[in-house]
Coordinates of C-alpha atoms and ligand atoms in Angstrom, one line a residue:
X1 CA 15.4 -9.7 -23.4
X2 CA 19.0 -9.6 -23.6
X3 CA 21.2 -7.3 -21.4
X4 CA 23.1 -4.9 -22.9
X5 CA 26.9 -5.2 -21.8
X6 CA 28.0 -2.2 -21.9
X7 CA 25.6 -0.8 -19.4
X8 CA 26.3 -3.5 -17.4
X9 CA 29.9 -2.9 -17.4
X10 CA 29.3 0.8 -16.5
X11 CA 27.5 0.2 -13.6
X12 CA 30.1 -1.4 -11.9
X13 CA 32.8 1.6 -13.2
X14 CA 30.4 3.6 -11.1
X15 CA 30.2 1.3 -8.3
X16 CA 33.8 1.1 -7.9
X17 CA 34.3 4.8 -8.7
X18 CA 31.6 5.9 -6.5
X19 CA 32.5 3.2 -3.7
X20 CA 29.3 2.5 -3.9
X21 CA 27.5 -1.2 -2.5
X22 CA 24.5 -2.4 -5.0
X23 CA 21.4 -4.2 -2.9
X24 CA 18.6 -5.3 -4.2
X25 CA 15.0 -7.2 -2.8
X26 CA 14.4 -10.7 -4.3
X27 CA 11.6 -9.5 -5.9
X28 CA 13.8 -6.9 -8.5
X29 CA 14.2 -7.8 -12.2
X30 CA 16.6 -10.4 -13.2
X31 CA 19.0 -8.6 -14.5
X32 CA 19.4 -6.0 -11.5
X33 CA 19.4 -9.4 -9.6
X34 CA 22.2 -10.8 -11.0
X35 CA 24.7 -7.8 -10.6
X36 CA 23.8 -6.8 -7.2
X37 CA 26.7 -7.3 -4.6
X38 CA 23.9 -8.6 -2.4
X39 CA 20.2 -10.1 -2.9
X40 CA 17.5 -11.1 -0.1
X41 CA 14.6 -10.7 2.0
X42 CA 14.2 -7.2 3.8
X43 CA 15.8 -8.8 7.2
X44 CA 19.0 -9.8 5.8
X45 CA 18.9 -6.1 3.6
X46 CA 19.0 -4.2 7.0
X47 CA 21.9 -6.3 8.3
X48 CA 23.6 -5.9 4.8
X49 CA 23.0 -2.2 4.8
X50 CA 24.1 -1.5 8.7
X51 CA 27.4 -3.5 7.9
X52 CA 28.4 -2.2 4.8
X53 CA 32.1 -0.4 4.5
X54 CA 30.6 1.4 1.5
X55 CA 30.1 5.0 1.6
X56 CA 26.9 4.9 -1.1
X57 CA 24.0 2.2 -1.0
X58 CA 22.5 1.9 -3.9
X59 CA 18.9 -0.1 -3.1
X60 CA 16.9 -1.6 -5.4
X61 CA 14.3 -2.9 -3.6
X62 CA 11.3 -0.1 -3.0
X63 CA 10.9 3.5 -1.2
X64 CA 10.7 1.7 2.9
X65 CA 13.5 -0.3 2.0
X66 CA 15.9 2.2 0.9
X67 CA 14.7 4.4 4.2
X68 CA 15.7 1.6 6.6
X69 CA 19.1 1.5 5.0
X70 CA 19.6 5.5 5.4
X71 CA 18.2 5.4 9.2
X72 CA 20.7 2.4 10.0
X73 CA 23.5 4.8 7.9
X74 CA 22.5 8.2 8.4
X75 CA 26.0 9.6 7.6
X76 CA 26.0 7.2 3.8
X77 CA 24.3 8.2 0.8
X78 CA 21.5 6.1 0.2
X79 CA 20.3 6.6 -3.4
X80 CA 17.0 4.6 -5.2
X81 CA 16.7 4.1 -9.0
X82 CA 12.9 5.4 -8.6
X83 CA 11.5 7.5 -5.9
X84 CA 8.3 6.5 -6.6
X85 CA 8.8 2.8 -6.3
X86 CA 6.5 2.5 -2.7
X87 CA 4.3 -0.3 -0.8
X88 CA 0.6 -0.2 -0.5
X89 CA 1.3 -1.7 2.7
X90 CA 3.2 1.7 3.4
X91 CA 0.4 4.0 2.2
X92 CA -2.3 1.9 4.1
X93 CA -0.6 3.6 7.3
X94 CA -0.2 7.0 7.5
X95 CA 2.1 8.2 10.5
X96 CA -0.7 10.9 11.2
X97 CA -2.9 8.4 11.8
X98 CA -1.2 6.1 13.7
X99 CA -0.8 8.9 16.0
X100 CA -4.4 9.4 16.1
X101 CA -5.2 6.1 17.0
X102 CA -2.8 5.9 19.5
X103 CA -3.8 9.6 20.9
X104 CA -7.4 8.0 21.0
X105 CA -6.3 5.1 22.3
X106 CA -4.2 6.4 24.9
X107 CA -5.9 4.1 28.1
X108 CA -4.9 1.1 26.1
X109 CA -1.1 1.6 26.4
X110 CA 0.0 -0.3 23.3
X111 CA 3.3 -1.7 22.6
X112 CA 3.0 -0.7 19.0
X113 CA 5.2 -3.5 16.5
X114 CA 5.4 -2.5 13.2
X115 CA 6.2 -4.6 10.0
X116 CA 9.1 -3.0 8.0
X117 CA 7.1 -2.3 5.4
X118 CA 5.9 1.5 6.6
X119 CA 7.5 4.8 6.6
X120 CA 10.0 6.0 8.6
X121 CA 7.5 7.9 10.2
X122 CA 5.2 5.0 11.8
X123 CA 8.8 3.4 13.0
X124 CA 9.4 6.2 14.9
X125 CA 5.8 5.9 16.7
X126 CA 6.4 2.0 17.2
X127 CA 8.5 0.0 19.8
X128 CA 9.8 -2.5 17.8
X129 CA 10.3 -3.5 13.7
X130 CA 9.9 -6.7 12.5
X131 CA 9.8 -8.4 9.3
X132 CA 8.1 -11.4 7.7
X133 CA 11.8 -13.5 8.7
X134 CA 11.5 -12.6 12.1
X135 CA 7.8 -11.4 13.4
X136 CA 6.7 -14.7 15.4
X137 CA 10.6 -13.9 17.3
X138 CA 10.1 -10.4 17.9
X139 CA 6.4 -10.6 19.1
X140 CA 7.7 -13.8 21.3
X141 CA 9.8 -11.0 22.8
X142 CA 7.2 -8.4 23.7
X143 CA 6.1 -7.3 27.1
X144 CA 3.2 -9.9 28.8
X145 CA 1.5 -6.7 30.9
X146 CA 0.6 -4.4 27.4
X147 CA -1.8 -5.0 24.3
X148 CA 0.1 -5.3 21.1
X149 CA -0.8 -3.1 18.2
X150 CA 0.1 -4.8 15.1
X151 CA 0.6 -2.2 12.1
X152 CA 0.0 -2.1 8.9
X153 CA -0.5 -5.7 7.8
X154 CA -3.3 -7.6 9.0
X155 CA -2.8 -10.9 7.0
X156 CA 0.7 -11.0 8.5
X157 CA -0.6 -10.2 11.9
X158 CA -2.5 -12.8 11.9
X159 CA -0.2 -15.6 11.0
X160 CA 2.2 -14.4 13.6
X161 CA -1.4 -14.6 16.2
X162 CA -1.3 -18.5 14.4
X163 CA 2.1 -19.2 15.1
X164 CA 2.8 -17.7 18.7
X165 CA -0.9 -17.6 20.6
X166 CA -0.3 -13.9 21.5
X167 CA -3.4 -11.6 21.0
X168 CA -3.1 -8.7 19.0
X169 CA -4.8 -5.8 17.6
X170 CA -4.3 -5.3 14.1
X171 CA -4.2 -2.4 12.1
X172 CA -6.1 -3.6 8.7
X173 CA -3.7 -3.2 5.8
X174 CA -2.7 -5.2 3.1
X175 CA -0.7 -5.7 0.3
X176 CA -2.2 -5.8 -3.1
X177 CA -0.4 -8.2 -4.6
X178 CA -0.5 -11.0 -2.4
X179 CA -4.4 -10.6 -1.9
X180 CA -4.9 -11.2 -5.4
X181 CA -3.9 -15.1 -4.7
X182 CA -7.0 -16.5 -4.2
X183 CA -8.0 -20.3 -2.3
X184 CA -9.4 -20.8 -5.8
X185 CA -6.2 -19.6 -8.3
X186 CA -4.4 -22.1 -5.6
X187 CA -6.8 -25.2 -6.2
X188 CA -6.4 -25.0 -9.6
X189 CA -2.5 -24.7 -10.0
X190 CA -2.6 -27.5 -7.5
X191 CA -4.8 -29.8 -9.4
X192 CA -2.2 -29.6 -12.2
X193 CA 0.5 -30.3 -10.2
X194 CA -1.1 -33.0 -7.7
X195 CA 2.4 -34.0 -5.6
X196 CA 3.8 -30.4 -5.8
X197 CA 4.7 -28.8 -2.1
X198 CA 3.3 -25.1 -2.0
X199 CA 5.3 -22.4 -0.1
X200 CA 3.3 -19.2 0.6
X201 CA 4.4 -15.7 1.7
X202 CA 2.5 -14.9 5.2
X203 CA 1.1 -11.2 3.6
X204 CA -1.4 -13.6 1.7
X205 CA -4.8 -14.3 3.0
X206 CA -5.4 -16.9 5.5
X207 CA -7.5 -19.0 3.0
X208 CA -4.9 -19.1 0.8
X209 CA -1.9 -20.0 3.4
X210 CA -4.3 -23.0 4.5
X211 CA -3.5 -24.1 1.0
X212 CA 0.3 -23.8 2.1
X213 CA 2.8 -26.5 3.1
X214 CA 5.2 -23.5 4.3
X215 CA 4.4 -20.0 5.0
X216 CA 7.6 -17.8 5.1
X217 CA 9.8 -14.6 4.1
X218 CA 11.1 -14.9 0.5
X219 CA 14.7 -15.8 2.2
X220 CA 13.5 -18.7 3.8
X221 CA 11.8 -19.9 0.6
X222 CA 15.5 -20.4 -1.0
X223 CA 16.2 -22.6 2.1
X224 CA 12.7 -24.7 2.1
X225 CA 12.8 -25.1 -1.8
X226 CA 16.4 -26.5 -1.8
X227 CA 15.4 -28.9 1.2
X228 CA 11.8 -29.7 -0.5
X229 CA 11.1 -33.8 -0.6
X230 CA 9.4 -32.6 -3.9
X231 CA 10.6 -31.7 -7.6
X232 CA 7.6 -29.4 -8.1
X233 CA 7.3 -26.2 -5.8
X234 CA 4.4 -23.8 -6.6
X235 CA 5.8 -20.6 -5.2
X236 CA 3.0 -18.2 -4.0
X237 CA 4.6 -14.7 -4.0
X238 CA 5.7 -11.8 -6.2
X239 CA 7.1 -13.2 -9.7
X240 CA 10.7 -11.8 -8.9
X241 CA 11.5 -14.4 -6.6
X242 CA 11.3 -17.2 -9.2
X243 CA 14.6 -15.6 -11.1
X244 CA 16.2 -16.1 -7.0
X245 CA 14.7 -19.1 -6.8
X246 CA 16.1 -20.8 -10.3
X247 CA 19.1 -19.6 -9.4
X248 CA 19.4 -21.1 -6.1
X249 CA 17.5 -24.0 -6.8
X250 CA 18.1 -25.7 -10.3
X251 CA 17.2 -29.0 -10.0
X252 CA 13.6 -27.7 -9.0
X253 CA 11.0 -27.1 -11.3
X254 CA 9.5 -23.8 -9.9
X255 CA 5.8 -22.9 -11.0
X256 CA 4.9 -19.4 -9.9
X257 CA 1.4 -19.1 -8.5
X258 CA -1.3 -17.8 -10.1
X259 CA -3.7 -14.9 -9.7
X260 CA -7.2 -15.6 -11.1
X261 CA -6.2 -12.9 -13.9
X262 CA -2.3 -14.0 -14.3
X263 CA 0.0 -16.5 -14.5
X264 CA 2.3 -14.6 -12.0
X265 CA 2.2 -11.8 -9.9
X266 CA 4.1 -8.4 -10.7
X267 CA 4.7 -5.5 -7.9
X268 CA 4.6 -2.4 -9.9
X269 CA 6.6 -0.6 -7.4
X270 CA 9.2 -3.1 -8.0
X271 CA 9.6 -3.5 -11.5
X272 CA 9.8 0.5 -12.0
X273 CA 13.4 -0.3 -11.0
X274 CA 15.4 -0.9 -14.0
X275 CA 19.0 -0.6 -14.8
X276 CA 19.1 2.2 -16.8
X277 CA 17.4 4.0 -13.3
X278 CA 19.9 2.1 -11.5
X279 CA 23.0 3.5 -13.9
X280 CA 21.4 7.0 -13.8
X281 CA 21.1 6.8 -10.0
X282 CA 24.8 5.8 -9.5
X283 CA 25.9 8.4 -11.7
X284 CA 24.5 11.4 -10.3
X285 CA 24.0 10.3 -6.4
X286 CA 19.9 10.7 -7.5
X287 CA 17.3 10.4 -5.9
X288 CA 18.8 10.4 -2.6
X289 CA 17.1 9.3 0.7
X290 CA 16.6 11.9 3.3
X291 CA 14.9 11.5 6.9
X292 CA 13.8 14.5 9.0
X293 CA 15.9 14.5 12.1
X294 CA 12.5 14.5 14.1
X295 CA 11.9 11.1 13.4
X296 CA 15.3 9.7 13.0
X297 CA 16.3 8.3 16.4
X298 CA 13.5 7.1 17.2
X299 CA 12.9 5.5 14.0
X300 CA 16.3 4.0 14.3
X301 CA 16.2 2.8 17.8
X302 CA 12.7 0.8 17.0
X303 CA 15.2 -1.1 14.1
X304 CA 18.1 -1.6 16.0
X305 CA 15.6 -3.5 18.5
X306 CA 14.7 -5.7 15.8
X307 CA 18.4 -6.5 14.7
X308 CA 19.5 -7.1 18.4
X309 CA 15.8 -9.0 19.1
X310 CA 16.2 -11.1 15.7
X311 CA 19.7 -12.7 16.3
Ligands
LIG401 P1 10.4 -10.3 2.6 O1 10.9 -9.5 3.8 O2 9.9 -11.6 2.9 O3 11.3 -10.3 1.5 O4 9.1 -9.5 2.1 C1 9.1 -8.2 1.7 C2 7.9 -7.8 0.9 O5 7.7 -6.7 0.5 C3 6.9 -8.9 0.6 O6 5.9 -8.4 -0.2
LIG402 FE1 4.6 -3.7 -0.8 FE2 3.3 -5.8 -1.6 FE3 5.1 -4.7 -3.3 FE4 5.9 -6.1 -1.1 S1 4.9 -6.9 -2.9 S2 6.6 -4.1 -1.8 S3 4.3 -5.6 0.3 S4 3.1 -3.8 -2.5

């Protein structure tokens, strides 16, 4: 579909008149992709949000993400094209009961690491962030006399159990998208494609990363792809990163990985960014991102960990 030039155009007048900085996830539309000031995995997001001069963030990218950017810049205005746009990973984790399990688990003494993709409730109950660029690193890093509580993904916990030998408790969430790749949807593609390499993300299902020649966050795919000894990459993760992907990569032929109902995978919190939200968003600083100052420093101090842990 083409895009129309005009909004375009007045998007960045806003930006500029707003002094405003545009980031969006891999995963956002192409178009939002392609004038975005910055694009990339939620790691290098954070970093882009905590250096930015800008006084307004605009983050396309969904409802955790845009949090992380206003806890690492609580005196910015951090405004999302959709409120709405959230994680199941986020919802599978309610801070209440995190708190609960923890209350009830109290003996245990858990060093509590929580994937980025929760509120910024749970970050202010963990000791420690990570994301899917850095997770083997940061549990690497945590203290050898405590349990680990891994929350809220389970398929990600696990690969980082793979990858670093450390024992962990897992909290048993999941995101729905990348459970609907399935060992069989994998075969297949595979079969059509016999020398393709296949690069997974690690929030998939072990039977399916098995399949894998590379597990990793969506930044690292750019990276792998660019380096692969093959032409043909199946990429096994949400369809946005293929528009990234072709981009950075254009000597590749890119073949998106299959569900066993579609040819590609769509986040619907995701795609409900779109850049008539994002024009709307710039021009009337809404929705904004607020955090309760009961959770903010805390949640903070758990990310700045991460940043400091990560480097
Ligand atoms: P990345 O940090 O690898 O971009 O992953 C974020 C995400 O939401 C994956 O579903
Ligand atoms: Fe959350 Fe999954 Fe969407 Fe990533 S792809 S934002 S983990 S629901």
């Amino acid at each position: 579909m083409p895009v129309a030039l005009d909004l375009v155009e007045d998007i960045l007048r806003l930006k500029k008149e707003k002094n405003a900085i545009i980031l969006a996830h891999n995963y956002q539309v192409g178009p939002i992709q392609d004038l975005a000031d910055y694009v990339g995995d939620s790691l290098g997001l954070a970093y882009q949000a905590r250096e930015t001069d800008a006084e307004v963030i605009a983050f396309c990218g969904v409802h955790f993400m845009a949090e992380t950017a206003k806890i690492l810049n609580p005196q910015k205005t951090v405004v999302l094209p959709d409120r709405d746009a959230g994680c199941s990973l986020e919802q599978a984790c309610p801070a209440e009961d995190l708190q609960a399990y923890l209350d009830e688990h109290a003996d245990k003494n858990y060093y509590v690491i929580a994937y980025i993709n929760c509120s910024a409730g749970v970050k202010a109950l963990c000791d420690v962030i990570c994301t899917s660029g850095n997770a083997p690193t940061i549990v690497e890093k945590a203290p050898t006399d405590r349990p680990i509580l891994f929350v809220p993904d389970a398929n990600l916990g696990q690969w980082v159990m793979e990858q670093t030998g450390r024992k962990m408790d897992l909290w048993q969430g999941s995101c729905y998208v990348h459970v609907e790749f399935t060992r069989d949807s994998i075969d297949k593609i595979k079969q059509e494609y016999p020398d393709a390499l296949v690069v997974a993300h690690p929030e998939c299902t072990q039977a399916v990363r098995l399949l894998a020649d590379e597990v990793c966050s969506t930044e690292k795919m750019i990276s792998y792809c660019q380096n692969a000894a093959s032409d043909n990459i199946i990429v096994v993760t949400e369809s946005g990163m293929l528009h990234r992907l072709q981009k950075e990569c254009p000597d590749k032929n890119l073949i998106p990985g299959p569900t066993d109902n579609c040819a590609c995978a769509d986040c619907r919190y995701m795609k409900m960014n779109t850049l008539e939200k994002l024009h709307a968003c710039l021009e009337n600083l809404a929705p904004q991102v607020t955090i309760p100052d009961s959770v903010q420093d805390r949640a903070e101090a758990s990310l700045l960990k991460m940043l400091e842990q990560s480097r």
